[in-house]
mmCIF file of C-alpha atoms in Angstrom:
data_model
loop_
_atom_site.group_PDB
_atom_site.id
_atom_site.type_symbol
_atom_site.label_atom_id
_atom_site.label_comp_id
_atom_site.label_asym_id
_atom_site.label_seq_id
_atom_site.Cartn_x
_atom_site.Cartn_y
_atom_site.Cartn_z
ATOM 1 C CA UNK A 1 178.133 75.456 44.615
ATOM 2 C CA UNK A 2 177.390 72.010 42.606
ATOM 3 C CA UNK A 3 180.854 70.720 44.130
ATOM 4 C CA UNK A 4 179.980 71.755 47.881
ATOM 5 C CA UNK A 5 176.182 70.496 47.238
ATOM 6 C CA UNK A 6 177.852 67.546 46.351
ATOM 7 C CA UNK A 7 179.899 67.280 49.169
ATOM 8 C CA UNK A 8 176.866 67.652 51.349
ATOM 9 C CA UNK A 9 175.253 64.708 49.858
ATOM 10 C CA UNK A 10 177.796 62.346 49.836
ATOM 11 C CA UNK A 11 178.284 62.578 54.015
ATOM 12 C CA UNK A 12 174.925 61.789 53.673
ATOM 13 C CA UNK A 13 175.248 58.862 51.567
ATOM 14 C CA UNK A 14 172.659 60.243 48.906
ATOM 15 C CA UNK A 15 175.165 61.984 46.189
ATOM 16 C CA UNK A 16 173.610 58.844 43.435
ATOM 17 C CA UNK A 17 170.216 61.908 43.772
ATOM 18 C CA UNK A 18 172.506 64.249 42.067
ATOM 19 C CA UNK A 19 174.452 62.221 39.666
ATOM 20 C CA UNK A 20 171.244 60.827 38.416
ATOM 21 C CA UNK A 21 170.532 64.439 37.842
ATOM 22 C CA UNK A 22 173.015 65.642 36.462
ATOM 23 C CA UNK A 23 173.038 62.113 34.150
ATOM 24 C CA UNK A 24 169.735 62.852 33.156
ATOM 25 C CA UNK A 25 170.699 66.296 31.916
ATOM 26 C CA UNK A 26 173.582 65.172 29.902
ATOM 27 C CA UNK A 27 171.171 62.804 28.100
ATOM 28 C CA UNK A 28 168.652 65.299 27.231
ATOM 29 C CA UNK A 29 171.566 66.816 25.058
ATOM 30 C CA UNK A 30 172.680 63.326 23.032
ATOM 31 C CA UNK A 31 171.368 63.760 19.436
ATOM 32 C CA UNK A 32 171.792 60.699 17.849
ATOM 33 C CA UNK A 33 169.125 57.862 18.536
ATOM 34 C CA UNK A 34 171.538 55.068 18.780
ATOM 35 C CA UNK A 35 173.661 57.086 21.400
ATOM 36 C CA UNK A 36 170.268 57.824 23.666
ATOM 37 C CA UNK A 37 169.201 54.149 23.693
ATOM 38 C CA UNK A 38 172.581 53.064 24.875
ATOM 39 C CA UNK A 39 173.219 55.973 27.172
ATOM 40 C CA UNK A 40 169.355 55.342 28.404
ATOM 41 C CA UNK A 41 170.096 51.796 29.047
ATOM 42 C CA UNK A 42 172.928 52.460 31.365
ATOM 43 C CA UNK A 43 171.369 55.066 33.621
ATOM 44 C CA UNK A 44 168.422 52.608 34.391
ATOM 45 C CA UNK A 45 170.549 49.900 35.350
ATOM 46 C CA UNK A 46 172.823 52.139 37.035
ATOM 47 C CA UNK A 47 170.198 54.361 38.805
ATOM 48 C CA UNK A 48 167.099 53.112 38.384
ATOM 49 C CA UNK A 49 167.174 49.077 38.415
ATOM 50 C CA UNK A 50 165.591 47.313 41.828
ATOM 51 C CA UNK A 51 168.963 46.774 43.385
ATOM 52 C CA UNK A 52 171.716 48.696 41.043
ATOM 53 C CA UNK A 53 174.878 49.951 41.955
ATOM 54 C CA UNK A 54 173.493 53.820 42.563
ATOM 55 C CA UNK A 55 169.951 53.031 43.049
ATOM 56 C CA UNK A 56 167.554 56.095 43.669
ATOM 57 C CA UNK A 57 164.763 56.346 46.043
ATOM 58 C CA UNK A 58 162.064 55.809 43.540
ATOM 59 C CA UNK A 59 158.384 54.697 44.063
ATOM 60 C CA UNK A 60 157.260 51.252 41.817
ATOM 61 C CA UNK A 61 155.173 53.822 39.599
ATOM 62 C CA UNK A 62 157.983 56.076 38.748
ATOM 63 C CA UNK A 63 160.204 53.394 38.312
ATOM 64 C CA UNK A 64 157.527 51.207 36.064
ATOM 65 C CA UNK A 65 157.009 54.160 33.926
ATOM 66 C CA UNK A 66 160.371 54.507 33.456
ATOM 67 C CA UNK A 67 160.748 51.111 32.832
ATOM 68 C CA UNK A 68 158.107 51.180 30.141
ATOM 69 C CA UNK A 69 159.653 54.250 28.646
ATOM 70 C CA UNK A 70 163.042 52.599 27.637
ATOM 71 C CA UNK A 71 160.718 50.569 24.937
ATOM 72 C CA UNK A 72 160.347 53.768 22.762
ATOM 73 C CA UNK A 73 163.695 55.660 23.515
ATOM 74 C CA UNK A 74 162.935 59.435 23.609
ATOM 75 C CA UNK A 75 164.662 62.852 26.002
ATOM 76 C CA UNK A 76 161.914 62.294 27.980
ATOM 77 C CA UNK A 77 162.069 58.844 29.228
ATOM 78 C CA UNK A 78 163.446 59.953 32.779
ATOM 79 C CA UNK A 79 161.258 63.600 33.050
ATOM 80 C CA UNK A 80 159.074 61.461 35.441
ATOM 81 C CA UNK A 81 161.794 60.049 37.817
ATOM 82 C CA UNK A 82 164.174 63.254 37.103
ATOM 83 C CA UNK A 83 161.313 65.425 38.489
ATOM 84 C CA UNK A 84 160.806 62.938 41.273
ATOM 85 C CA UNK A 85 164.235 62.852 42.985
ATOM 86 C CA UNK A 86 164.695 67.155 42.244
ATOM 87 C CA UNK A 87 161.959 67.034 44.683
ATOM 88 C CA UNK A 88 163.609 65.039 47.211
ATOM 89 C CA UNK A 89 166.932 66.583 46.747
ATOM 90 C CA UNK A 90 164.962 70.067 46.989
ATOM 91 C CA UNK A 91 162.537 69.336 50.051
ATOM 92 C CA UNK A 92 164.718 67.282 51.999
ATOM 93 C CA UNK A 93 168.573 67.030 50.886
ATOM 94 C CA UNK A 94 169.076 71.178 50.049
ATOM 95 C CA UNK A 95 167.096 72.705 53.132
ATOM 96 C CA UNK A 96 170.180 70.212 55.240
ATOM 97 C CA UNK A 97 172.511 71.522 52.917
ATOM 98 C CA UNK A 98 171.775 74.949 53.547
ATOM 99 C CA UNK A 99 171.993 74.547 57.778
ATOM 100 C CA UNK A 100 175.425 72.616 56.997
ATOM 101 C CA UNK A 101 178.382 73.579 58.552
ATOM 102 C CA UNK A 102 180.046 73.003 55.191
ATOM 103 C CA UNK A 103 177.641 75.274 53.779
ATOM 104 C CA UNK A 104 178.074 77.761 56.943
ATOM 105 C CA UNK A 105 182.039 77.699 56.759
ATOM 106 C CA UNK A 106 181.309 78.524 52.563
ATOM 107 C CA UNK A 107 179.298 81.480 53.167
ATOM 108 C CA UNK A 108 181.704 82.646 56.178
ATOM 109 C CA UNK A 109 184.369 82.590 54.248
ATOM 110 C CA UNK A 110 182.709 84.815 51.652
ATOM 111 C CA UNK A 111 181.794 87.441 53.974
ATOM 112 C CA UNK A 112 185.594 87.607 56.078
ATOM 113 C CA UNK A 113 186.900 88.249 51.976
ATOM 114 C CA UNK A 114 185.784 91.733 50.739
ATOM 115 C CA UNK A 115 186.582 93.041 47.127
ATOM 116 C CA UNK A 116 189.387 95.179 46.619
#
């Protein structure tokens, strides 16, 4: 499903919404404070920073905030902006996904395969 999802979103030019996502999550699971601050400095500039690479639709709050949160490393520096682009990935991005002929040709295959 992730691998079709992602798919979808890059014909629509938007995968960086997922792999911020999914970078997000990985960080949330570093233990070591030295490895977070590095890690953390890397997905702002990749996702996050006015003009980066990957840059995610953010609004200048979010991104402020986040911006402010890199000054005291913690796994919740990007719960603001994390929660942000779920919800555009989940109101706008997955509903297309789901009407997708990608999707469509998934879930037809399914059904023409029964179990033995």
């Amino acid at each position: 499903g992730l691998a079709a999802f992602r798919a979808f979103l890059r014909t629509e030019f938007s995968e960086e919404n997922l792999e911020f996502w999914l970078a997000c999550e990985e960080f949330k699971k570093i233990k070591s404070q030295s490895k977070m601050v590095s890690k953390a400095k890397k997905i702002f500039s990749e996702y996050i920073a006015i003009q980066s690479c990957k840059e995610v639709n953010l609004d200048s709050y979010t991104r402020e905030h986040t911006k402010e949160n890199l000054q005291n490393v913690s796994r919740s520096c990007f719960d603001l902006a994390q929660k942000r682009i779920y919800g555009l990935m989940e109101k706008d991005s997955y509903p297309r996904f789901l009407r997708s002929d990608l999707y469509l040709d998934i879930i037809n295959q399914k059904k023409g395969s029964s179990p033995l």
